[in-house]
GROMACS .gro file of C-alpha atoms in nm:
model
  394
    1MET     CA    1  -0.016   8.240   0.592
    2THR     CA    2   0.100   8.615   0.656
    3ASP     CA    3  -0.296   8.711   0.671
    4GLU     CA    4  -0.411   8.457   0.912
    5VAL     CA    5  -0.479   8.502   1.284
    6ALA     CA    6  -0.409   8.300   1.553
    7VAL     CA    7  -0.729   8.244   1.796
    8LEU     CA    8  -0.656   8.282   2.135
    9GLY     CA    9  -0.935   8.201   2.332
   10VAL     CA   10  -1.327   8.185   2.296
   11GLY     CA   11  -1.598   8.205   2.576
   12MET     CA   12  -1.990   8.231   2.551
   13HIS     CA   13  -2.223   8.320   2.833
   14PRO     CA   14  -2.547   8.034   2.864
   15TRP     CA   15  -2.824   8.147   2.605
   16GLY     CA   16  -3.173   8.217   2.772
   17LYS     CA   17  -3.433   8.414   2.863
   18TRP     CA   18  -3.235   8.560   3.182
   19GLY     CA   19  -3.374   8.900   3.250
   20ARG     CA   20  -3.024   9.085   3.346
   21GLY     CA   21  -2.892   9.354   3.191
   22PHE     CA   22  -2.683   9.244   2.865
   23VAL     CA   23  -2.357   9.360   2.966
   24GLU     CA   24  -2.319   9.136   3.209
   25TYR     CA   25  -2.359   8.881   2.930
   26GLY     CA   26  -2.031   9.043   2.768
   27VAL     CA   27  -1.852   9.067   3.011
   28ALA     CA   28  -1.886   8.709   3.109
   29ALA     CA   29  -1.826   8.558   2.763
   30ALA     CA   30  -1.490   8.828   2.761
   31LEU     CA   31  -1.342   8.663   3.116
   32ALA     CA   32  -1.382   8.305   2.960
   33ALA     CA   33  -1.231   8.417   2.654
   34LEU     CA   34  -0.933   8.613   2.776
   35ALA     CA   35  -0.883   8.239   3.061
   36ASP     CA   36  -0.916   8.073   2.736
   37ALA     CA   37  -0.653   8.186   2.558
   38GLY     CA   38  -0.421   8.255   2.953
   39LEU     CA   39  -0.472   8.651   2.897
   40ARG     CA   40  -0.448   8.922   3.123
   41TRP     CA   41  -0.691   9.226   3.064
   42GLN     CA   42  -0.406   9.384   3.024
   43ASP     CA   43  -0.263   9.187   2.798
   44VAL     CA   44  -0.545   9.314   2.531
   45GLY     CA   45  -0.419   9.613   2.290
   46SER     CA   46  -0.773   9.685   2.100
   47VAL     CA   47  -1.203   9.586   2.160
   48VAL     CA   48  -1.388   9.529   1.942
   49GLY     CA   49  -1.789   9.512   2.008
   50ALA     CA   50  -2.081   9.380   1.766
   51ASP     CA   51  -2.367   9.668   1.875
   52THR     CA   52  -2.688   9.576   1.981
   53VAL     CA   53  -2.898   9.894   1.913
   54ARG     CA   54  -3.228   9.768   2.147
   55GLY     CA   55  -3.039   9.789   2.477
   56GLY     CA   56  -2.992  10.201   2.545
   57TYR     CA   57  -2.765  10.378   2.508
   58PRO     CA   58  -2.481  10.180   2.615
   59GLY     CA   59  -2.537   9.942   2.347
   60TYR     CA   60  -2.405  10.222   2.103
   61VAL     CA   61  -2.083  10.207   2.218
   62SER     CA   62  -2.010   9.887   2.297
   63GLY     CA   63  -1.646   9.849   2.237
   64ALA     CA   64  -1.593  10.109   2.500
   65THR     CA   65  -1.876   9.967   2.744
   66PHE     CA   66  -1.712   9.662   2.782
   67ALA     CA   67  -1.354   9.843   2.856
   68LYS     CA   68  -1.522  10.004   3.059
   69ALA     CA   69  -1.699   9.720   3.207
   70LEU     CA   70  -1.360   9.518   3.242
   71GLY     CA   71  -1.157   9.806   3.405
   72TRP     CA   72  -1.067  10.121   3.157
   73GLN     CA   73  -0.647  10.053   3.070
   74GLY     CA   74  -0.651  10.206   2.768
   75ALA     CA   75  -0.730   9.974   2.475
   76ARG     CA   76  -0.848  10.095   2.172
   77VAL     CA   77  -1.205  10.024   2.145
   78THR     CA   78  -1.453   9.989   1.810
   79SER     CA   79  -1.795   9.951   1.804
   80VAL     CA   80  -1.975   9.745   1.473
   81TYR     CA   81  -2.302   9.754   1.399
   82ALA     CA   82  -2.428   9.510   1.097
   83ALA     CA   83  -2.737   9.337   1.206
   84CYS     CA   84  -2.672   8.994   1.263
   85ALA     CA   85  -2.358   9.004   1.071
   86SER     CA   86  -2.183   9.158   1.333
   87GLY     CA   87  -2.015   8.938   1.518
   88ALA     CA   88  -1.848   8.862   1.197
   89GLN     CA   89  -1.825   9.207   1.108
   90ALA     CA   90  -1.601   9.231   1.414
   91VAL     CA   91  -1.417   8.990   1.364
   92HIS     CA   92  -1.286   9.123   1.015
   93THR     CA   93  -1.217   9.427   1.233
   94ALA     CA   94  -1.026   9.262   1.450
   95ARG     CA   95  -0.865   9.097   1.174
   96ALA     CA   96  -0.681   9.379   0.977
   97GLN     CA   97  -0.606   9.608   1.299
   98ILE     CA   98  -0.366   9.272   1.368
   99LEU     CA   99  -0.269   9.223   1.078
  100SER     CA  100  -0.199   9.595   1.022
  101GLY     CA  101   0.009   9.663   1.313
  102LEU     CA  102  -0.249   9.851   1.538
  103ALA     CA  103  -0.248   9.568   1.807
  104ASP     CA  104  -0.136   9.234   1.936
  105VAL     CA  105  -0.444   9.060   2.073
  106VAL     CA  106  -0.785   9.223   2.006
  107LEU     CA  107  -1.065   9.067   2.213
  108VAL     CA  108  -1.370   9.058   2.025
  109VAL     CA  109  -1.773   9.083   2.198
  110GLY     CA  110  -2.058   9.069   2.128
  111ASP     CA  111  -2.395   9.042   2.343
  112ASP     CA  112  -2.779   9.108   2.395
  113ALA     CA  113  -3.085   9.077   2.582
  114ALA     CA  114  -3.357   9.023   2.321
  115PRO     CA  115  -3.719   9.124   2.354
  116LYS     CA  116  -3.970   8.873   2.381
  117GLY     CA  117  -4.113   8.716   2.071
  118PHE     CA  118  -4.023   8.823   1.715
  119PHE     CA  119  -3.806   9.169   1.631
  120ARG     CA  120  -3.992   9.472   1.573
  121PRO     CA  121  -3.877   9.815   1.455
  122ALA     CA  122  -3.749  10.033   1.671
  123GLY     CA  123  -4.020  10.333   1.781
  124GLY     CA  124  -4.027  10.685   1.523
  125ASP     CA  125  -4.147  10.675   1.135
  126ARG     CA  126  -3.860  10.599   0.928
  127PRO     CA  127  -4.047  10.603   0.546
  128ASP     CA  128  -3.703  10.581   0.416
  129ASP     CA  129  -3.610  10.249   0.595
  130PRO     CA  130  -3.690   9.934   0.435
  131ASP     CA  131  -3.715   9.705   0.787
  132TRP     CA  132  -3.917   9.972   0.914
  133LEU     CA  133  -4.155  10.016   0.610
  134ARG     CA  134  -4.171   9.621   0.565
  135PHE     CA  135  -4.318   9.581   0.930
  136ARG     CA  136  -4.507   9.860   0.919
  137VAL     CA  137  -4.669   9.863   0.549
  138LEU     CA  138  -4.653   9.426   0.443
  139GLY     CA  139  -4.715   9.360   0.867
  140ALA     CA  140  -4.443   9.153   0.734
  141THR     CA  141  -4.254   9.005   1.015
  142ASN     CA  142  -3.932   8.835   0.997
  143PRO     CA  143  -4.125   8.508   1.002
  144ALA     CA  144  -4.345   8.622   0.713
  145TYR     CA  145  -4.052   8.629   0.504
  146PHE     CA  146  -3.897   8.313   0.641
  147GLY     CA  147  -4.259   8.129   0.510
  148LEU     CA  148  -4.133   8.307   0.166
  149TYR     CA  149  -3.824   8.131   0.122
  150ALA     CA  150  -4.006   7.798   0.260
  151ARG     CA  151  -4.250   7.837  -0.033
  152ARG     CA  152  -4.012   7.922  -0.257
  153ARG     CA  153  -3.802   7.633  -0.183
  154MET     CA  154  -4.141   7.395  -0.216
  155ALA     CA  155  -4.213   7.552  -0.522
  156VAL     CA  156  -3.872   7.574  -0.736
  157HIS     CA  157  -3.667   7.212  -0.547
  158GLY     CA  158  -3.974   6.989  -0.426
  159ASP     CA  159  -3.873   7.007  -0.054
  160THR     CA  160  -4.100   6.907   0.206
  161LEU     CA  161  -4.241   6.979   0.549
  162GLU     CA  162  -4.107   6.669   0.634
  163ASP     CA  163  -3.793   6.788   0.523
  164PHE     CA  164  -3.814   7.148   0.758
  165ALA     CA  165  -3.896   6.893   1.033
  166GLN     CA  166  -3.597   6.679   0.946
  167VAL     CA  167  -3.351   6.954   0.993
  168LYS     CA  168  -3.486   7.074   1.385
  169VAL     CA  169  -3.452   6.715   1.448
  170LYS     CA  170  -3.117   6.717   1.362
  171ASN     CA  171  -3.006   7.055   1.553
  172ALA     CA  172  -3.225   6.952   1.849
  173ALA     CA  173  -2.996   6.648   1.898
  174LEU     CA  174  -2.663   6.819   1.883
  175GLY     CA  175  -2.832   7.115   2.084
  176ALA     CA  176  -2.958   6.886   2.369
  177LEU     CA  177  -2.514   6.818   2.404
  178ASN     CA  178  -2.443   7.211   2.408
  179PRO     CA  179  -2.396   7.315   2.750
  180TYR     CA  180  -2.455   7.664   2.631
  181ALA     CA  181  -2.727   7.659   2.405
  182ARG     CA  182  -3.091   7.729   2.557
  183TYR     CA  183  -3.343   7.513   2.436
  184ARG     CA  184  -3.161   7.134   2.544
  185ARG     CA  185  -3.438   6.879   2.431
  186ARG     CA  186  -3.445   6.614   2.170
  187THR     CA  187  -3.760   6.690   1.958
  188THR     CA  188  -3.892   6.416   1.728
  189ALA     CA  189  -4.090   6.519   1.361
  190GLU     CA  190  -4.421   6.433   1.490
  191GLU     CA  191  -4.353   6.713   1.801
  192ALA     CA  192  -4.247   6.937   1.509
  193ALA     CA  193  -4.512   6.863   1.259
  194ALA     CA  194  -4.799   6.935   1.585
  195SER     CA  195  -4.598   7.301   1.669
  196PRO     CA  196  -4.836   7.580   1.567
  197VAL     CA  197  -4.807   7.684   1.252
  198VAL     CA  198  -4.672   8.047   1.278
  199ALA     CA  199  -4.609   8.166   0.894
  200ASP     CA  200  -4.732   7.903   0.664
  201PRO     CA  201  -4.553   7.638   0.609
  202LEU     CA  202  -4.375   7.706   0.898
  203ARG     CA  203  -4.447   7.589   1.191
  204LEU     CA  204  -4.331   7.756   1.549
  205LEU     CA  205  -4.092   7.508   1.580
  206ASP     CA  206  -3.955   7.554   1.221
  207ILE     CA  207  -3.848   7.932   1.337
  208CYS     CA  208  -3.559   8.056   1.614
  209ALA     CA  209  -3.663   8.252   1.913
  210THR     CA  210  -3.495   8.557   2.076
  211SER     CA  211  -3.239   8.470   2.347
  212ASP     CA  212  -3.007   8.668   2.585
  213GLY     CA  213  -2.666   8.548   2.559
  214GLY     CA  214  -2.319   8.677   2.519
  215ALA     CA  215  -1.966   8.523   2.302
  216ALA     CA  216  -1.656   8.629   2.283
  217VAL     CA  217  -1.291   8.572   2.077
  218ALA     CA  218  -0.981   8.692   2.207
  219LEU     CA  219  -0.764   8.729   1.841
  220ALA     CA  220  -0.363   8.768   1.801
  221GLY     CA  221  -0.125   8.729   1.513
  222MET     CA  222   0.075   8.463   1.428
  223ASP     CA  223   0.404   8.626   1.589
  224PHE     CA  224   0.246   8.657   1.907
  225ALA     CA  225   0.089   8.275   1.898
  226ARG     CA  226   0.421   8.128   1.821
  227ARG     CA  227   0.614   8.384   2.116
  228ARG     CA  228   0.377   8.189   2.376
  229GLY     CA  229   0.465   7.853   2.246
  230LEU     CA  230   0.115   7.783   2.016
  231THR     CA  231   0.275   7.611   1.769
  232GLU     CA  232  -0.045   7.516   1.586
  233PRO     CA  233  -0.356   7.704   1.726
  234VAL     CA  234  -0.668   7.711   1.559
  235ARG     CA  235  -0.608   8.024   1.280
  236ILE     CA  236  -0.848   8.302   1.126
  237ARG     CA  237  -0.800   8.209   0.725
  238ALA     CA  238  -1.065   8.431   0.601
  239VAL     CA  239  -1.309   8.647   0.607
  240SER     CA  240  -1.562   8.756   0.380
  241THR     CA  241  -1.800   9.055   0.391
  242VAL     CA  242  -1.943   9.134   0.035
  243THR     CA  243  -2.247   9.267  -0.055
  244PRO     CA  244  -2.523   9.208  -0.289
  245ARG     CA  245  -2.478   9.262  -0.652
  246TYR     CA  246  -2.715   9.436  -0.875
  247PRO     CA  247  -2.982   9.321  -0.976
  248ASN     CA  248  -3.064   9.135  -0.686
  249THR     CA  249  -3.369   8.887  -0.803
  250VAL     CA  250  -3.426   8.687  -0.466
  251LEU     CA  251  -3.659   8.814  -0.194
  252ASP     CA  252  -3.395   8.885   0.039
  253LEU     CA  253  -3.450   9.063   0.396
  254PRO     CA  254  -3.588   9.373   0.460
  255ASP     CA  255  -3.664   9.449   0.107
  256ILE     CA  256  -4.049   9.364  -0.003
  257ALA     CA  257  -3.942   9.383  -0.402
  258THR     CA  258  -3.665   9.250  -0.597
  259ASP     CA  259  -3.433   9.434  -0.865
  260SER     CA  260  -3.586   9.416  -1.254
  261ALA     CA  261  -3.345   9.205  -1.490
  262VAL     CA  262  -3.537   9.348  -1.786
  263ALA     CA  263  -3.259   9.550  -1.875
  264VAL     CA  264  -2.915   9.419  -1.720
  265ASP     CA  265  -2.842   9.036  -1.653
  266PRO     CA  266  -2.849   8.940  -1.287
  267PRO     CA  267  -2.533   8.784  -1.164
  268ALA     CA  268  -2.478   8.391  -1.203
  269GLY     CA  269  -2.470   8.353  -0.809
  270THR     CA  270  -2.722   8.439  -0.536
  271PHE     CA  271  -2.598   8.714  -0.304
  272ARG     CA  272  -2.574   8.449  -0.043
  273GLY     CA  273  -2.373   8.221  -0.223
  274SER     CA  274  -2.107   8.488  -0.281
  275ILE     CA  275  -2.063   8.514   0.069
  276ALA     CA  276  -1.915   8.177   0.123
  277ARG     CA  277  -1.749   8.198  -0.250
  278ALA     CA  278  -1.534   8.523  -0.127
  279ALA     CA  279  -1.411   8.316   0.158
  280TYR     CA  280  -1.306   8.031   0.003
  281GLU     CA  281  -0.920   8.123   0.002
  282GLY     CA  282  -0.746   7.810  -0.159
  283ILE     CA  283  -0.975   7.596  -0.004
  284GLY     CA  284  -1.308   7.461  -0.129
  285PRO     CA  285  -1.620   7.340   0.008
  286GLU     CA  286  -1.478   6.984  -0.063
  287GLU     CA  287  -1.246   7.038   0.220
  288LEU     CA  288  -1.506   7.134   0.459
  289SER     CA  289  -1.445   6.952   0.824
  290LEU     CA  290  -1.799   7.117   0.939
  291ALA     CA  291  -2.015   7.414   0.906
  292GLU     CA  292  -2.199   7.629   1.116
  293VAL     CA  293  -2.500   7.843   0.927
  294TYR     CA  294  -2.751   8.081   1.006
  295ASP     CA  295  -3.046   7.897   1.045
  296LEU     CA  296  -3.322   8.130   1.107
  297SER     CA  297  -3.524   7.898   0.985
  298THR     CA  298  -3.541   7.505   0.901
  299ALA     CA  299  -3.575   7.598   0.523
  300LEU     CA  300  -3.287   7.866   0.562
  301GLU     CA  301  -3.076   7.581   0.702
  302LEU     CA  302  -3.154   7.400   0.333
  303GLN     CA  303  -3.045   7.654   0.122
  304TRP     CA  304  -2.724   7.753   0.294
  305TYR     CA  305  -2.585   7.363   0.197
  306GLU     CA  306  -2.614   7.514  -0.168
  307ASP     CA  307  -2.481   7.855  -0.078
  308LEU     CA  308  -2.208   7.693   0.052
  309GLY     CA  309  -2.142   7.464  -0.237
  310LEU     CA  310  -2.185   7.157  -0.052
  311PHE     CA  311  -2.419   7.061  -0.348
  312GLY     CA  312  -2.599   7.198  -0.657
  313ALA     CA  313  -2.933   7.413  -0.651
  314GLY     CA  314  -3.182   7.154  -0.520
  315GLY     CA  315  -3.027   6.892  -0.355
  316ALA     CA  316  -2.988   7.030   0.013
  317ALA     CA  317  -3.303   6.767   0.077
  318LYS     CA  318  -3.090   6.495  -0.031
  319LEU     CA  319  -2.807   6.573   0.127
  320LEU     CA  320  -2.989   6.607   0.429
  321ARG     CA  321  -3.175   6.251   0.411
  322GLU     CA  322  -2.917   6.105   0.344
  323GLY     CA  323  -2.683   6.205   0.690
  324VAL     CA  324  -2.464   6.431   0.497
  325THR     CA  325  -2.488   6.732   0.729
  326GLY     CA  326  -2.554   6.503   1.058
  327PRO     CA  327  -2.309   6.473   1.297
  328ASP     CA  328  -2.180   6.161   1.117
  329GLY     CA  329  -2.182   6.212   0.774
  330ARG     CA  330  -1.963   6.377   0.547
  331THR     CA  331  -2.023   6.777   0.609
  332PRO     CA  332  -2.182   6.794   0.943
  333VAL     CA  333  -2.378   7.113   0.960
  334ASN     CA  334  -2.463   7.327   1.264
  335LEU     CA  335  -2.273   7.084   1.547
  336SER     CA  336  -2.337   7.358   1.835
  337GLY     CA  337  -2.704   7.323   1.755
  338GLY     CA  338  -2.736   7.644   1.565
  339LEU     CA  339  -2.994   7.892   1.620
  340ALA     CA  340  -3.255   7.630   1.659
  341SER     CA  341  -3.091   7.549   1.994
  342PHE     CA  342  -2.981   7.885   2.078
  343GLY     CA  343  -3.222   8.171   1.976
  344GLU     CA  344  -3.145   8.507   1.849
  345ALA     CA  345  -2.895   8.713   2.046
  346VAL     CA  346  -2.805   8.928   1.736
  347PRO     CA  347  -2.460   9.071   1.794
  348ALA     CA  348  -2.367   8.785   1.971
  349GLN     CA  349  -2.487   8.506   1.647
  350ALA     CA  350  -2.219   8.528   1.398
  351ILE     CA  351  -1.935   8.491   1.732
  352ASP     CA  352  -2.085   8.166   1.874
  353PRO     CA  353  -2.021   7.963   1.550
  354ILE     CA  354  -1.696   8.069   1.539
  355CYS     CA  355  -1.673   7.943   1.957
  356GLU     CA  356  -1.773   7.611   1.784
  357LEU     CA  357  -1.531   7.609   1.507
  358THR     CA  358  -1.267   7.595   1.742
  359TRP     CA  359  -1.387   7.370   2.014
  360GLN     CA  360  -1.444   7.133   1.690
  361LEU     CA  361  -1.086   7.224   1.524
  362ARG     CA  362  -0.934   7.175   1.858
  363GLY     CA  363  -1.085   6.873   1.970
  364THR     CA  364  -1.260   6.969   2.270
  365ALA     CA  365  -1.575   6.998   2.185
  366GLY     CA  366  -1.720   6.722   2.388
  367ASP     CA  367  -2.035   6.463   2.314
  368ARG     CA  368  -2.066   6.678   1.992
  369GLN     CA  369  -1.723   6.610   1.879
  370ILE     CA  370  -1.652   6.487   1.484
  371ALA     CA  371  -1.324   6.306   1.467
  372GLY     CA  372  -1.056   6.481   1.249
  373ALA     CA  373  -1.192   6.787   1.213
  374ARG     CA  374  -0.935   7.089   1.043
  375VAL     CA  375  -1.148   7.342   0.798
  376GLY     CA  376  -1.464   7.486   0.925
  377ILE     CA  377  -1.679   7.766   0.805
  378ALA     CA  378  -1.917   7.989   0.990
  379ALA     CA  379  -2.182   8.174   0.733
  380ASN     CA  380  -2.397   8.433   0.822
  381GLN     CA  381  -2.628   8.699   0.689
  382GLY     CA  382  -2.746   9.051   0.825
  383LEU     CA  383  -2.956   9.303   0.752
  384PHE     CA  384  -2.928   9.574   0.432
  385GLY     CA  385  -2.702   9.369   0.271
  386HIS     CA  386  -2.446   9.277   0.497
  387GLY     CA  387  -2.264   8.932   0.421
  388SER     CA  388  -2.007   8.797   0.634
  389ALA     CA  389  -1.817   8.441   0.621
  390VAL     CA  390  -1.562   8.304   0.820
  391ILE     CA  391  -1.294   7.996   0.748
  392ALA     CA  392  -1.074   7.914   1.019
  393VAL     CA  393  -0.813   7.613   0.978
  394ARG     CA  394  -0.594   7.422   1.226
   0.00000   0.00000   0.00000
């Protein structure tokens, strides 16, 4: 397809709490991606950096920050900020540059040195900022929202605490096999249930941590890939970057209320459900070999099963119990271990899943490898209506 771009290389810096500057993590990931692609830094025509807004001034100009750290060579630079969806939006930008002929090779980089504990608002008073308001007016940290999502699933669909714990068990077992994951220890359902309650009904092991880490992807046009002898590379087939539709009747970060549907009927599906639908270009959920989803909490992973179209509303826990989303199931989810095993390094956490899709589609994912992977999706959501999904094929 003429709108496909080739994934020439991927790279990561291991995630954890390293106590160093975030640029170091991004440079390590970028160099790994270039090495994986067999490219020199001088071959790169454009750098797209996914921004972090907590790491000081360089975080606001991350495209140029990485270009400088790798060595000025005249490449174009772009910086993208879309909160947790920044990495996928950066891939979208890179793909557009390649398809428009602005560059043959584009390097996408994201990394972060996240604060310890849960995220909090940046300094200053911003009463017109819904993110600031929900922290300062309601004291609603991210886990408070995750707890609301979990309670909604329990009330509407009958999910149980045991279902949530089994999501953690699955992801921890897969993260234990991933050398880039921060948490590489298997977890039992009993351990998950015994961890401290953070935001009822969710416990500590139901909620992802904050981390340091980096990820990078080297993309190119199909003609460039073929000239280099790559006849069947992993390809990015589609990227969706949709926004919600009015009225939005399901509570969503960072807003603290839903829209009224008195005068206008709500859309047929939710915002999160529209993210994957917009990416299914000639491909349906039944064709997915695997999925990487944005598991800020165990309950949210279950919600994604339905939002991806793997099952109808209320069927997610059934899929989990039957092993459909496990490593031996029909559609494995979060073979990387997910954010449960990595934690949040915000600008990198929508690039990290593309690395996993690439390794799986190449057949090089080691102990996590599934057989015959041909189509994968990475689905992600950022604050303020940033929806992003990436379809990769081989």
